[in-house]
Amino acid sequence: MPSYEQLSELLDPVTTVLLTVECQQGVVGQDSALPELAKEARSSGALANVARLVAAAHESGVQVIHAIAERRPDGRGANRNARLFRAAERLPVQQLTGTTAVRIVPPIEVAEEDLVVRRLHGLSPITGTDVDALLRNLGCRTLVVTGVSANVAIPNTVFDAVNRGYTAVVPADAIAGVPSDYTPVMIRNTLSLVATITSTDDVLACFKRPRRPPRA
């Protein structure tokens, strides 16, 4: 874990963006298409910690981006080149554009200044979406990655962020995957090699600074 001074330097509110990944009703909500993942996200405290981080980001003026995975009812533009995608097509809950399934799940609150980016294809909220351009326009240098899942989207996000020159910070208790014992193994053996691993409480401590002036 980095020291407070090291983490505080990385998490300058002017150059930090908090990203939530697939924290949507149809993924981690009560009527999830992936009930095992939804249960883990809640029981582990990860979802509650994402909500705490989002609330603190709003308070401190750190920009928040919510990344949503969805598909059109007709499936146009969606991937079918992996078993994961084909299995998702058969799930009883579909992440369809405009439905409750693609709304941000409580207790996470979406503020007016938040950005919501939706993708119709792929595994990453960065590749093939507006996220990279938005981060650059916002002057982002450090990306705090939270959400699900530790199996696929979270590592994909971290790799994409690092490949594009951002510093990735991952609060280990604000991400979740299945089974529950997989997440710490993946963090220790993979994410720790490319990202700064920390905790929700440590990020919150760094966020508790005077609110920055709004971006022009």
CSV table of N, CA and C in Angstrom, one decimal, residues 9-178:
chain,number,residue,atom,x,y,z
A,9,GLU,N,-0.6,12.6,-3.4
A,9,GLU,CA,0.0,13.3,-4.6
A,9,GLU,C,-0.7,12.8,-5.9
A,10,LEU,N,-0.9,11.4,-5.9
A,10,LEU,CA,-1.6,10.9,-7.1
A,10,LEU,C,-3.0,11.4,-7.2
A,11,LEU,N,-3.7,11.6,-6.1
A,11,LEU,CA,-5.1,11.9,-6.1
A,11,LEU,C,-5.4,13.4,-6.0
A,12,ASP,N,-4.6,14.1,-6.7
A,12,ASP,CA,-4.9,15.6,-6.8
A,12,ASP,C,-6.3,15.7,-7.4
A,13,PRO,N,-7.3,16.4,-6.8
A,13,PRO,CA,-8.6,16.5,-7.3
A,13,PRO,C,-8.7,17.1,-8.7
A,14,VAL,N,-7.8,17.9,-9.0
A,14,VAL,CA,-7.8,18.6,-10.4
A,14,VAL,C,-7.5,17.6,-11.5
A,15,THR,N,-6.7,16.6,-11.2
A,15,THR,CA,-6.3,15.7,-12.3
A,15,THR,C,-6.7,14.2,-12.0
A,16,THR,N,-7.7,14.0,-11.1
A,16,THR,CA,-8.2,12.7,-10.8
A,16,THR,C,-9.6,12.6,-11.3
A,17,VAL,N,-9.9,11.4,-11.8
A,17,VAL,CA,-11.3,11.0,-12.2
A,17,VAL,C,-11.6,9.7,-11.5
A,18,LEU,N,-12.8,9.6,-11.0
A,18,LEU,CA,-13.3,8.4,-10.4
A,18,LEU,C,-14.2,7.7,-11.4
A,19,LEU,N,-13.9,6.4,-11.8
A,19,LEU,CA,-14.7,5.7,-12.8
A,19,LEU,C,-15.4,4.5,-12.1
A,20,THR,N,-16.7,4.4,-12.2
A,20,THR,CA,-17.5,3.3,-11.8
A,20,THR,C,-17.8,2.4,-13.0
A,21,VAL,N,-17.6,1.1,-12.9
A,21,VAL,CA,-17.7,0.2,-14.0
A,21,VAL,C,-18.9,-0.8,-13.8
A,22,GLU,N,-19.9,-0.7,-14.7
A,22,GLU,CA,-21.0,-1.6,-14.7
A,22,GLU,C,-21.7,-1.7,-13.3
A,23,CYS,N,-21.8,-0.5,-12.6
A,23,CYS,CA,-22.6,-0.5,-11.4
A,23,CYS,C,-24.0,-0.2,-11.7
A,24,GLN,N,-24.6,-1.1,-12.4
A,24,GLN,CA,-26.0,-0.9,-12.9
A,24,GLN,C,-26.9,-1.9,-12.4
A,25,GLN,N,-28.2,-1.6,-12.4
A,25,GLN,CA,-29.3,-2.5,-11.9
A,25,GLN,C,-29.2,-3.9,-12.4
A,26,GLY,N,-29.0,-4.1,-13.7
A,26,GLY,CA,-29.0,-5.4,-14.3
A,26,GLY,C,-27.8,-6.2,-14.0
A,27,VAL,N,-26.8,-5.6,-13.4
A,27,VAL,CA,-25.5,-6.4,-13.1
A,27,VAL,C,-25.4,-6.6,-11.6
A,28,VAL,N,-25.5,-5.5,-10.8
A,28,VAL,CA,-25.3,-5.7,-9.4
A,28,VAL,C,-26.6,-5.3,-8.6
A,29,GLY,N,-27.7,-5.1,-9.2
A,29,GLY,CA,-28.9,-4.8,-8.5
A,29,GLY,C,-29.7,-6.1,-8.0
A,30,GLN,N,-30.8,-5.8,-7.4
A,30,GLN,CA,-31.6,-6.9,-6.8
A,30,GLN,C,-32.1,-7.9,-7.9
A,31,ASP,N,-32.3,-7.4,-9.1
A,31,ASP,CA,-32.8,-8.3,-10.2
A,31,ASP,C,-31.7,-8.4,-11.2
A,32,SER,N,-30.6,-8.8,-10.8
A,32,SER,CA,-29.4,-8.9,-11.7
A,32,SER,C,-29.5,-10.1,-12.6
A,33,ALA,N,-28.9,-9.9,-13.8
A,33,ALA,CA,-28.7,-11.0,-14.7
A,33,ALA,C,-27.6,-12.0,-14.2
A,34,LEU,N,-26.8,-11.5,-13.3
A,34,LEU,CA,-25.7,-12.3,-12.7
A,34,LEU,C,-25.8,-12.3,-11.2
A,35,PRO,N,-26.8,-13.0,-10.6
A,35,PRO,CA,-27.1,-13.0,-9.2
A,35,PRO,C,-25.9,-13.3,-8.3
A,36,GLU,N,-25.0,-14.2,-8.7
A,36,GLU,CA,-23.8,-14.5,-7.9
A,36,GLU,C,-22.9,-13.3,-7.8
A,37,LEU,N,-22.7,-12.6,-8.9
A,37,LEU,CA,-21.9,-11.4,-8.9
A,37,LEU,C,-22.5,-10.3,-8.1
A,38,ALA,N,-23.8,-10.1,-8.2
A,38,ALA,CA,-24.5,-9.1,-7.5
A,38,ALA,C,-24.5,-9.3,-6.0
A,39,LYS,N,-24.6,-10.6,-5.6
A,39,LYS,CA,-24.5,-11.0,-4.2
A,39,LYS,C,-23.2,-10.7,-3.6
A,40,GLU,N,-22.1,-11.0,-4.4
A,40,GLU,CA,-20.8,-10.8,-3.9
A,40,GLU,C,-20.5,-9.3,-3.8
A,41,ALA,N,-20.9,-8.5,-4.8
A,41,ALA,CA,-20.7,-7.0,-4.8
A,41,ALA,C,-21.3,-6.4,-3.5
A,42,ARG,N,-22.5,-7.0,-3.1
A,42,ARG,CA,-23.1,-6.4,-2.0
A,42,ARG,C,-22.6,-6.9,-0.6
A,43,SER,N,-22.4,-8.3,-0.6
A,43,SER,CA,-22.0,-8.9,0.7
A,43,SER,C,-20.6,-8.5,1.0
A,44,SER,N,-19.7,-8.3,0.0
A,44,SER,CA,-18.3,-7.9,0.3
A,44,SER,C,-18.2,-6.5,0.7
A,45,GLY,N,-19.2,-5.7,0.5
A,45,GLY,CA,-19.1,-4.3,0.8
A,45,GLY,C,-18.6,-3.4,-0.3
A,46,ALA,N,-18.3,-4.1,-1.5
A,46,ALA,CA,-17.7,-3.3,-2.6
A,46,ALA,C,-18.7,-2.3,-3.1
A,47,LEU,N,-20.0,-2.6,-3.3
A,47,LEU,CA,-20.9,-1.7,-3.8
A,47,LEU,C,-21.1,-0.5,-2.9
A,48,ALA,N,-21.2,-0.8,-1.6
A,48,ALA,CA,-21.3,0.3,-0.6
A,48,ALA,C,-20.1,1.2,-0.6
A,49,ASN,N,-18.9,0.6,-0.8
A,49,ASN,CA,-17.7,1.4,-0.9
A,49,ASN,C,-17.6,2.3,-2.2
A,50,VAL,N,-18.1,1.7,-3.3
A,50,VAL,CA,-18.2,2.6,-4.5
A,50,VAL,C,-19.1,3.8,-4.2
A,51,ALA,N,-20.2,3.5,-3.5
A,51,ALA,CA,-21.2,4.6,-3.2
A,51,ALA,C,-20.5,5.7,-2.3
A,52,ARG,N,-19.7,5.2,-1.4
A,52,ARG,CA,-18.9,6.1,-0.5
A,52,ARG,C,-17.9,7.0,-1.3
A,53,LEU,N,-17.2,6.3,-2.2
A,53,LEU,CA,-16.3,7.0,-3.0
A,53,LEU,C,-16.9,8.0,-3.9
A,54,VAL,N,-18.1,7.7,-4.5
A,54,VAL,CA,-18.8,8.6,-5.4
A,54,VAL,C,-19.2,9.8,-4.6
A,55,ALA,N,-19.8,9.6,-3.4
A,55,ALA,CA,-20.3,10.7,-2.6
A,55,ALA,C,-19.1,11.6,-2.2
A,56,ALA,N,-18.0,11.0,-1.8
A,56,ALA,CA,-16.8,11.9,-1.5
A,56,ALA,C,-16.3,12.6,-2.7
A,57,ALA,N,-16.3,12.0,-3.8
A,57,ALA,CA,-15.9,12.7,-5.1
A,57,ALA,C,-16.8,13.9,-5.3
A,58,HIS,N,-18.1,13.7,-5.2
A,58,HIS,CA,-19.0,14.8,-5.4
A,58,HIS,C,-18.6,16.0,-4.4
A,59,GLU,N,-18.4,15.6,-3.2
A,59,GLU,CA,-18.1,16.6,-2.1
A,59,GLU,C,-16.8,17.3,-2.4
A,60,SER,N,-15.8,16.6,-2.9
A,60,SER,CA,-14.5,17.2,-3.1
A,60,SER,C,-14.2,17.8,-4.5
A,61,GLY,N,-15.2,17.6,-5.4
A,61,GLY,CA,-15.0,18.1,-6.7
A,61,GLY,C,-14.3,17.2,-7.7
A,62,VAL,N,-14.0,16.0,-7.3
A,62,VAL,CA,-13.4,15.0,-8.2
A,62,VAL,C,-14.5,14.6,-9.2
A,63,GLN,N,-14.1,14.6,-10.5
A,63,GLN,CA,-15.0,14.2,-11.6
A,63,GLN,C,-15.4,12.7,-11.5
A,64,VAL,N,-16.6,12.4,-11.7
A,64,VAL,CA,-17.1,11.0,-11.7
A,64,VAL,C,-17.6,10.7,-13.1
A,65,ILE,N,-17.2,9.5,-13.6
A,65,ILE,CA,-17.7,8.9,-14.8
A,65,ILE,C,-18.3,7.6,-14.5
A,66,HIS,N,-19.5,7.3,-14.9
A,66,HIS,CA,-20.2,6.0,-14.8
A,66,HIS,C,-20.1,5.3,-16.1
A,67,ALA,N,-19.6,4.1,-16.2
A,67,ALA,CA,-19.5,3.4,-17.4
A,67,ALA,C,-20.5,2.3,-17.4
A,68,ILE,N,-21.4,2.3,-18.4
A,68,ILE,CA,-22.6,1.4,-18.5
A,68,ILE,C,-22.4,0.5,-19.7
A,69,ALA,N,-22.7,-0.8,-19.5
A,69,ALA,CA,-22.7,-1.8,-20.6
A,69,ALA,C,-24.2,-2.1,-21.0
A,70,GLU,N,-24.5,-1.9,-22.2
A,70,GLU,CA,-25.9,-2.2,-22.6
A,70,GLU,C,-25.9,-2.7,-24.1
A,71,ARG,N,-27.1,-3.1,-24.5
A,71,ARG,CA,-27.2,-3.5,-25.9
A,71,ARG,C,-28.6,-3.1,-26.4
A,72,ARG,N,-28.6,-2.9,-27.7
A,72,ARG,CA,-29.9,-2.6,-28.4
A,72,ARG,C,-30.8,-3.8,-28.3
A,73,PRO,N,-32.1,-3.6,-28.4
A,73,PRO,CA,-33.0,-4.8,-28.4
A,73,PRO,C,-32.8,-5.7,-29.6
A,74,ASP,N,-32.3,-5.1,-30.7
A,74,ASP,CA,-32.1,-5.9,-31.9
A,74,ASP,C,-30.7,-6.5,-31.9
A,75,GLY,N,-29.8,-6.1,-30.9
A,75,GLY,CA,-28.5,-6.7,-30.8
A,75,GLY,C,-27.5,-6.1,-31.8
A,76,ARG,N,-27.9,-5.1,-32.6
A,76,ARG,CA,-27.0,-4.6,-33.6
A,76,ARG,C,-25.7,-4.0,-33.0
A,77,GLY,N,-24.6,-4.3,-33.5
A,77,GLY,CA,-23.3,-3.8,-33.0
A,77,GLY,C,-22.7,-4.6,-31.9
A,78,ALA,N,-23.5,-5.5,-31.3
A,78,ALA,CA,-23.0,-6.2,-30.1
A,78,ALA,C,-22.0,-7.4,-30.6
A,79,ASN,N,-21.1,-7.7,-29.7
A,79,ASN,CA,-20.1,-8.8,-30.0
A,79,ASN,C,-20.8,-10.1,-29.8
A,80,ARG,N,-20.3,-11.1,-30.6
A,80,ARG,CA,-20.7,-12.5,-30.5
A,80,ARG,C,-19.5,-13.4,-30.6
A,81,ASN,N,-18.3,-12.8,-30.4
A,81,ASN,CA,-17.0,-13.5,-30.7
A,81,ASN,C,-16.4,-14.1,-29.4
A,82,ALA,N,-17.1,-14.2,-28.4
A,82,ALA,CA,-16.6,-14.9,-27.2
A,82,ALA,C,-17.8,-15.6,-26.5
A,83,ARG,N,-17.5,-16.6,-25.7
A,83,ARG,CA,-18.6,-17.4,-25.0
A,83,ARG,C,-19.3,-16.5,-24.1
A,84,LEU,N,-18.7,-15.5,-23.4
A,84,LEU,CA,-19.3,-14.6,-22.5
A,84,LEU,C,-20.5,-13.8,-23.2
A,85,PHE,N,-20.2,-13.3,-24.4
A,85,PHE,CA,-21.3,-12.6,-25.1
A,85,PHE,C,-22.5,-13.5,-25.4
A,86,ARG,N,-22.2,-14.7,-25.9
A,86,ARG,CA,-23.2,-15.6,-26.4
A,86,ARG,C,-24.1,-16.0,-25.2
A,87,ALA,N,-23.4,-16.2,-24.0
A,87,ALA,CA,-24.1,-16.6,-22.8
A,87,ALA,C,-25.0,-15.5,-22.3
A,88,ALA,N,-24.5,-14.3,-22.5
A,88,ALA,CA,-25.3,-13.1,-22.0
A,88,ALA,C,-26.6,-12.9,-22.8
A,89,GLU,N,-26.6,-13.4,-24.0
A,89,GLU,CA,-27.8,-13.3,-24.9
A,89,GLU,C,-28.9,-14.1,-24.3
A,90,ARG,N,-28.6,-15.2,-23.6
A,90,ARG,CA,-29.6,-16.1,-23.1
A,90,ARG,C,-30.0,-15.8,-21.7
A,91,LEU,N,-29.4,-14.8,-21.0
A,91,LEU,CA,-29.8,-14.5,-19.7
A,91,LEU,C,-31.2,-14.0,-19.6
A,92,PRO,N,-31.9,-14.2,-18.5
A,92,PRO,CA,-33.3,-13.7,-18.3
A,92,PRO,C,-33.4,-12.2,-18.2
A,93,VAL,N,-32.3,-11.6,-17.7
A,93,VAL,CA,-32.3,-10.1,-17.6
A,93,VAL,C,-31.3,-9.6,-18.7
A,94,GLN,N,-31.8,-8.7,-19.5
A,94,GLN,CA,-31.0,-8.2,-20.6
A,94,GLN,C,-30.7,-6.7,-20.3
A,95,GLN,N,-29.5,-6.3,-20.6
A,95,GLN,CA,-29.0,-4.9,-20.4
A,95,GLN,C,-29.4,-4.0,-21.6
A,96,LEU,N,-30.7,-3.9,-21.7
A,96,LEU,CA,-31.3,-3.2,-22.9
A,96,LEU,C,-31.3,-1.7,-22.7
A,97,THR,N,-30.9,-1.0,-23.8
A,97,THR,CA,-30.9,0.5,-23.7
A,97,THR,C,-32.3,1.0,-23.3
A,98,GLY,N,-32.3,1.9,-22.4
A,98,GLY,CA,-33.5,2.6,-21.9
A,98,GLY,C,-34.3,1.9,-20.9
A,99,THR,N,-33.8,0.7,-20.4
A,99,THR,CA,-34.5,0.0,-19.4
A,99,THR,C,-33.9,0.2,-18.0
A,100,THR,N,-34.6,-0.3,-17.0
A,100,THR,CA,-34.2,-0.2,-15.6
A,100,THR,C,-32.8,-0.8,-15.4
A,101,ALA,N,-32.6,-1.9,-16.2
A,101,ALA,CA,-31.3,-2.7,-16.0
A,101,ALA,C,-30.1,-1.9,-16.2
A,102,VAL,N,-30.2,-0.8,-17.0
A,102,VAL,CA,-29.0,0.0,-17.3
A,102,VAL,C,-28.9,1.3,-16.5
A,103,ARG,N,-29.7,1.4,-15.5
A,103,ARG,CA,-29.6,2.6,-14.6
A,103,ARG,C,-28.6,2.3,-13.5
A,104,ILE,N,-28.0,3.3,-13.0
A,104,ILE,CA,-27.0,3.2,-11.9
A,104,ILE,C,-27.8,2.7,-10.6
A,105,VAL,N,-27.2,1.7,-10.0
A,105,VAL,CA,-27.9,1.1,-8.8
A,105,VAL,C,-27.7,1.9,-7.5
A,106,PRO,N,-28.7,2.0,-6.7
A,106,PRO,CA,-28.5,2.5,-5.4
A,106,PRO,C,-27.6,1.6,-4.6
A,107,PRO,N,-26.8,2.0,-3.6
A,107,PRO,CA,-26.9,3.4,-3.0
A,107,PRO,C,-26.0,4.4,-3.8
A,108,ILE,N,-25.5,4.1,-4.9
A,108,ILE,CA,-24.7,5.1,-5.7
A,108,ILE,C,-25.6,6.2,-6.2
A,109,GLU,N,-25.2,7.4,-6.0
A,109,GLU,CA,-26.0,8.5,-6.5
A,109,GLU,C,-25.3,9.2,-7.6
A,110,VAL,N,-26.1,9.6,-8.7
A,110,VAL,CA,-25.5,10.2,-9.8
A,110,VAL,C,-25.8,11.7,-9.7
A,111,ALA,N,-24.8,12.5,-9.7
A,111,ALA,CA,-24.9,14.0,-9.6
A,111,ALA,C,-25.0,14.6,-11.0
A,112,GLU,N,-25.5,15.8,-11.1
A,112,GLU,CA,-25.7,16.5,-12.3
A,112,GLU,C,-24.4,16.6,-13.1
A,113,GLU,N,-23.3,16.8,-12.4
A,113,GLU,CA,-22.0,17.0,-13.0
A,113,GLU,C,-21.3,15.7,-13.4
A,114,ASP,N,-21.9,14.5,-13.1
A,114,ASP,CA,-21.3,13.3,-13.5
A,114,ASP,C,-21.5,13.0,-15.0
A,115,LEU,N,-20.6,12.3,-15.5
A,115,LEU,CA,-20.7,11.9,-16.9
A,115,LEU,C,-21.1,10.4,-17.0
A,116,VAL,N,-22.0,10.0,-17.8
A,116,VAL,CA,-22.4,8.6,-18.0
A,116,VAL,C,-22.1,8.2,-19.4
A,117,VAL,N,-21.3,7.2,-19.6
A,117,VAL,CA,-20.8,6.7,-20.9
A,117,VAL,C,-21.4,5.3,-21.1
A,118,ARG,N,-22.0,5.1,-22.2
A,118,ARG,CA,-22.6,3.8,-22.5
A,118,ARG,C,-21.9,3.1,-23.6
A,119,ARG,N,-21.8,1.8,-23.6
A,119,ARG,CA,-21.1,1.1,-24.7
A,119,ARG,C,-22.0,-0.1,-25.1
A,120,LEU,N,-22.0,-0.3,-26.4
A,120,LEU,CA,-22.8,-1.4,-27.0
A,120,LEU,C,-22.0,-2.6,-27.4
A,121,HIS,N,-20.7,-2.5,-27.1
A,121,HIS,CA,-19.8,-3.7,-27.6
A,121,HIS,C,-18.6,-3.8,-26.7
A,122,GLY,N,-17.9,-4.9,-26.8
A,122,GLY,CA,-16.6,-5.1,-26.2
A,122,GLY,C,-16.7,-5.3,-24.7
A,123,LEU,N,-15.5,-5.4,-24.1
A,123,LEU,CA,-15.3,-5.7,-22.7
A,123,LEU,C,-14.9,-4.6,-21.8
A,124,SER,N,-14.4,-3.5,-22.4
A,124,SER,CA,-13.8,-2.4,-21.7
A,124,SER,C,-14.6,-1.1,-21.8
A,125,PRO,N,-14.7,-0.3,-20.7
A,125,PRO,CA,-15.4,1.0,-20.8
A,125,PRO,C,-14.5,2.0,-21.5
A,126,ILE,N,-13.3,1.7,-21.8
A,126,ILE,CA,-12.4,2.7,-22.4
A,126,ILE,C,-12.2,2.5,-23.9
A,127,THR,N,-11.9,1.3,-24.3
A,127,THR,CA,-11.6,1.1,-25.7
A,127,THR,C,-13.0,1.2,-26.5
A,128,GLY,N,-13.0,2.0,-27.5
A,128,GLY,CA,-14.1,2.1,-28.4
A,128,GLY,C,-15.2,3.0,-27.8
A,129,THR,N,-15.0,3.7,-26.7
A,129,THR,CA,-16.0,4.6,-26.2
A,129,THR,C,-15.4,6.0,-26.1
A,130,ASP,N,-16.2,6.9,-25.5
A,130,ASP,CA,-15.8,8.3,-25.4
A,130,ASP,C,-14.9,8.5,-24.1
A,131,VAL,N,-14.7,7.5,-23.3
A,131,VAL,CA,-14.1,7.7,-22.0
A,131,VAL,C,-12.7,8.3,-22.2
A,132,ASP,N,-11.8,7.8,-23.1
A,132,ASP,CA,-10.5,8.3,-23.2
A,132,ASP,C,-10.5,9.8,-23.6
A,133,ALA,N,-11.3,10.1,-24.6
A,133,ALA,CA,-11.3,11.6,-25.0
A,133,ALA,C,-11.8,12.4,-23.8
A,134,LEU,N,-12.8,12.0,-23.1
A,134,LEU,CA,-13.3,12.7,-22.0
A,134,LEU,C,-12.2,12.9,-20.9
A,135,LEU,N,-11.5,11.8,-20.6
A,135,LEU,CA,-10.4,11.9,-19.6
A,135,LEU,C,-9.4,13.0,-20.0
A,136,ARG,N,-9.0,13.0,-21.3
A,136,ARG,CA,-8.0,13.9,-21.7
A,136,ARG,C,-8.5,15.3,-21.7
A,137,ASN,N,-9.8,15.5,-22.1
A,137,ASN,CA,-10.3,16.9,-22.0
A,137,ASN,C,-10.5,17.4,-20.6
A,138,LEU,N,-10.7,16.5,-19.7
A,138,LEU,CA,-10.8,16.8,-18.3
A,138,LEU,C,-9.4,17.0,-17.6
A,139,GLY,N,-8.4,16.7,-18.3
A,139,GLY,CA,-7.0,16.9,-17.7
A,139,GLY,C,-6.7,15.8,-16.8
A,140,CYS,N,-7.3,14.6,-17.0
A,140,CYS,CA,-7.0,13.5,-16.1
A,140,CYS,C,-5.6,12.9,-16.2
A,141,ARG,N,-5.0,12.7,-15.0
A,141,ARG,CA,-3.8,12.0,-15.0
A,141,ARG,C,-3.9,10.7,-14.2
A,142,THR,N,-4.8,10.7,-13.2
A,142,THR,CA,-5.0,9.5,-12.4
A,142,THR,C,-6.5,9.0,-12.5
A,143,LEU,N,-6.7,7.8,-12.8
A,143,LEU,CA,-8.0,7.2,-12.9
A,143,LEU,C,-8.2,6.2,-11.7
A,144,VAL,N,-9.2,6.5,-10.9
A,144,VAL,CA,-9.6,5.6,-9.8
A,144,VAL,C,-10.6,4.6,-10.4
A,145,VAL,N,-10.3,3.3,-10.4
A,145,VAL,CA,-11.2,2.3,-11.0
A,145,VAL,C,-12.0,1.5,-9.9
A,146,THR,N,-13.3,1.5,-10.1
A,146,THR,CA,-14.1,0.8,-9.1
A,146,THR,C,-15.2,0.0,-9.9
A,147,GLY,N,-15.9,-0.9,-9.2
A,147,GLY,CA,-17.0,-1.6,-9.8
A,147,GLY,C,-16.8,-3.1,-10.0
A,148,VAL,N,-17.3,-3.6,-11.1
A,148,VAL,CA,-17.3,-5.0,-11.5
A,148,VAL,C,-17.0,-5.2,-13.0
A,149,SER,N,-16.6,-6.4,-13.3
A,149,SER,CA,-16.2,-7.4,-12.4
A,149,SER,C,-14.7,-7.6,-12.4
A,150,ALA,N,-14.2,-8.1,-11.3
A,150,ALA,CA,-12.7,-8.4,-11.2
A,150,ALA,C,-12.3,-9.4,-12.2
A,151,ASN,N,-13.3,-10.2,-12.7
A,151,ASN,CA,-12.9,-11.3,-13.6
A,151,ASN,C,-12.6,-10.7,-15.0
A,152,VAL,N,-13.3,-9.7,-15.5
A,152,VAL,CA,-13.1,-9.2,-16.9
A,152,VAL,C,-13.0,-7.7,-17.0
A,153,ALA,N,-14.0,-7.0,-16.7
A,153,ALA,CA,-14.0,-5.6,-17.0
A,153,ALA,C,-13.0,-4.7,-16.2
A,154,ILE,N,-12.8,-5.1,-15.0
A,154,ILE,CA,-11.9,-4.3,-14.1
A,154,ILE,C,-10.5,-4.4,-14.6
A,155,PRO,N,-9.9,-5.6,-14.8
A,155,PRO,CA,-8.6,-5.7,-15.3
A,155,PRO,C,-8.4,-5.1,-16.7
A,156,ASN,N,-9.5,-5.3,-17.5
A,156,ASN,CA,-9.5,-4.7,-18.9
A,156,ASN,C,-9.4,-3.2,-18.8
A,157,THR,N,-10.1,-2.6,-17.9
A,157,THR,CA,-10.1,-1.1,-17.7
A,157,THR,C,-8.7,-0.7,-17.3
A,158,VAL,N,-8.1,-1.4,-16.3
A,158,VAL,CA,-6.8,-1.0,-15.8
A,158,VAL,C,-5.8,-1.0,-16.9
A,159,PHE,N,-5.8,-2.1,-17.6
A,159,PHE,CA,-4.8,-2.3,-18.7
A,159,PHE,C,-4.9,-1.2,-19.7
A,160,ASP,N,-6.2,-0.9,-20.1
A,160,ASP,CA,-6.4,0.1,-21.1
A,160,ASP,C,-6.0,1.5,-20.6
A,161,ALA,N,-6.3,1.8,-19.3
A,161,ALA,CA,-5.9,3.1,-18.8
A,161,ALA,C,-4.3,3.2,-18.8
A,162,VAL,N,-3.7,2.2,-18.3
A,162,VAL,CA,-2.2,2.2,-18.2
A,162,VAL,C,-1.6,2.3,-19.6
A,163,ASN,N,-2.1,1.6,-20.6
A,163,ASN,CA,-1.6,1.7,-22.0
A,163,ASN,C,-1.8,3.1,-22.6
A,164,ARG,N,-2.8,3.8,-22.1
A,164,ARG,CA,-3.0,5.2,-22.6
A,164,ARG,C,-2.3,6.3,-21.8
A,165,GLY,N,-1.5,5.8,-20.8
A,165,GLY,CA,-0.7,6.8,-20.1
A,165,GLY,C,-1.2,7.3,-18.8
A,166,TYR,N,-2.4,6.8,-18.4
A,166,TYR,CA,-3.0,7.2,-17.1
A,166,TYR,C,-2.4,6.4,-15.9
A,167,THR,N,-2.3,6.9,-14.8
A,167,THR,CA,-2.0,6.2,-13.6
A,167,THR,C,-3.3,5.6,-13.0
A,168,ALA,N,-3.3,4.3,-12.9
A,168,ALA,CA,-4.5,3.6,-12.4
A,168,ALA,C,-4.4,3.4,-10.9
A,169,VAL,N,-5.5,3.8,-10.1
A,169,VAL,CA,-5.5,3.5,-8.7
A,169,VAL,C,-6.8,2.6,-8.5
A,170,VAL,N,-6.6,1.5,-7.8
A,170,VAL,CA,-7.7,0.6,-7.5
A,170,VAL,C,-7.9,0.4,-6.0
A,171,PRO,N,-9.0,0.9,-5.5
A,171,PRO,CA,-9.3,0.5,-4.1
A,171,PRO,C,-9.8,-0.9,-4.1
A,172,ALA,N,-9.0,-1.8,-3.5
A,172,ALA,CA,-9.2,-3.2,-3.5
A,172,ALA,C,-10.6,-3.6,-3.0
A,173,ASP,N,-11.1,-2.9,-2.0
A,173,ASP,CA,-12.4,-3.2,-1.4
A,173,ASP,C,-13.6,-2.5,-2.1
A,174,ALA,N,-13.3,-1.9,-3.3
A,174,ALA,CA,-14.4,-1.3,-4.1
A,174,ALA,C,-14.5,-2.0,-5.4
A,175,ILE,N,-14.0,-3.2,-5.6
A,175,ILE,CA,-14.2,-4.0,-6.8
A,175,ILE,C,-14.7,-5.4,-6.3
A,176,ALA,N,-15.3,-6.1,-7.2
A,176,ALA,CA,-15.8,-7.4,-6.8
A,176,ALA,C,-15.8,-8.3,-8.0
A,177,GLY,N,-15.7,-9.6,-7.8
A,177,GLY,CA,-15.7,-10.6,-8.8
A,177,GLY,C,-16.1,-12.0,-8.2
A,178,VAL,N,-16.2,-13.0,-9.0
A,178,VAL,CA,-16.6,-14.3,-8.5
A,178,VAL,C,-15.6,-15.4,-9.0
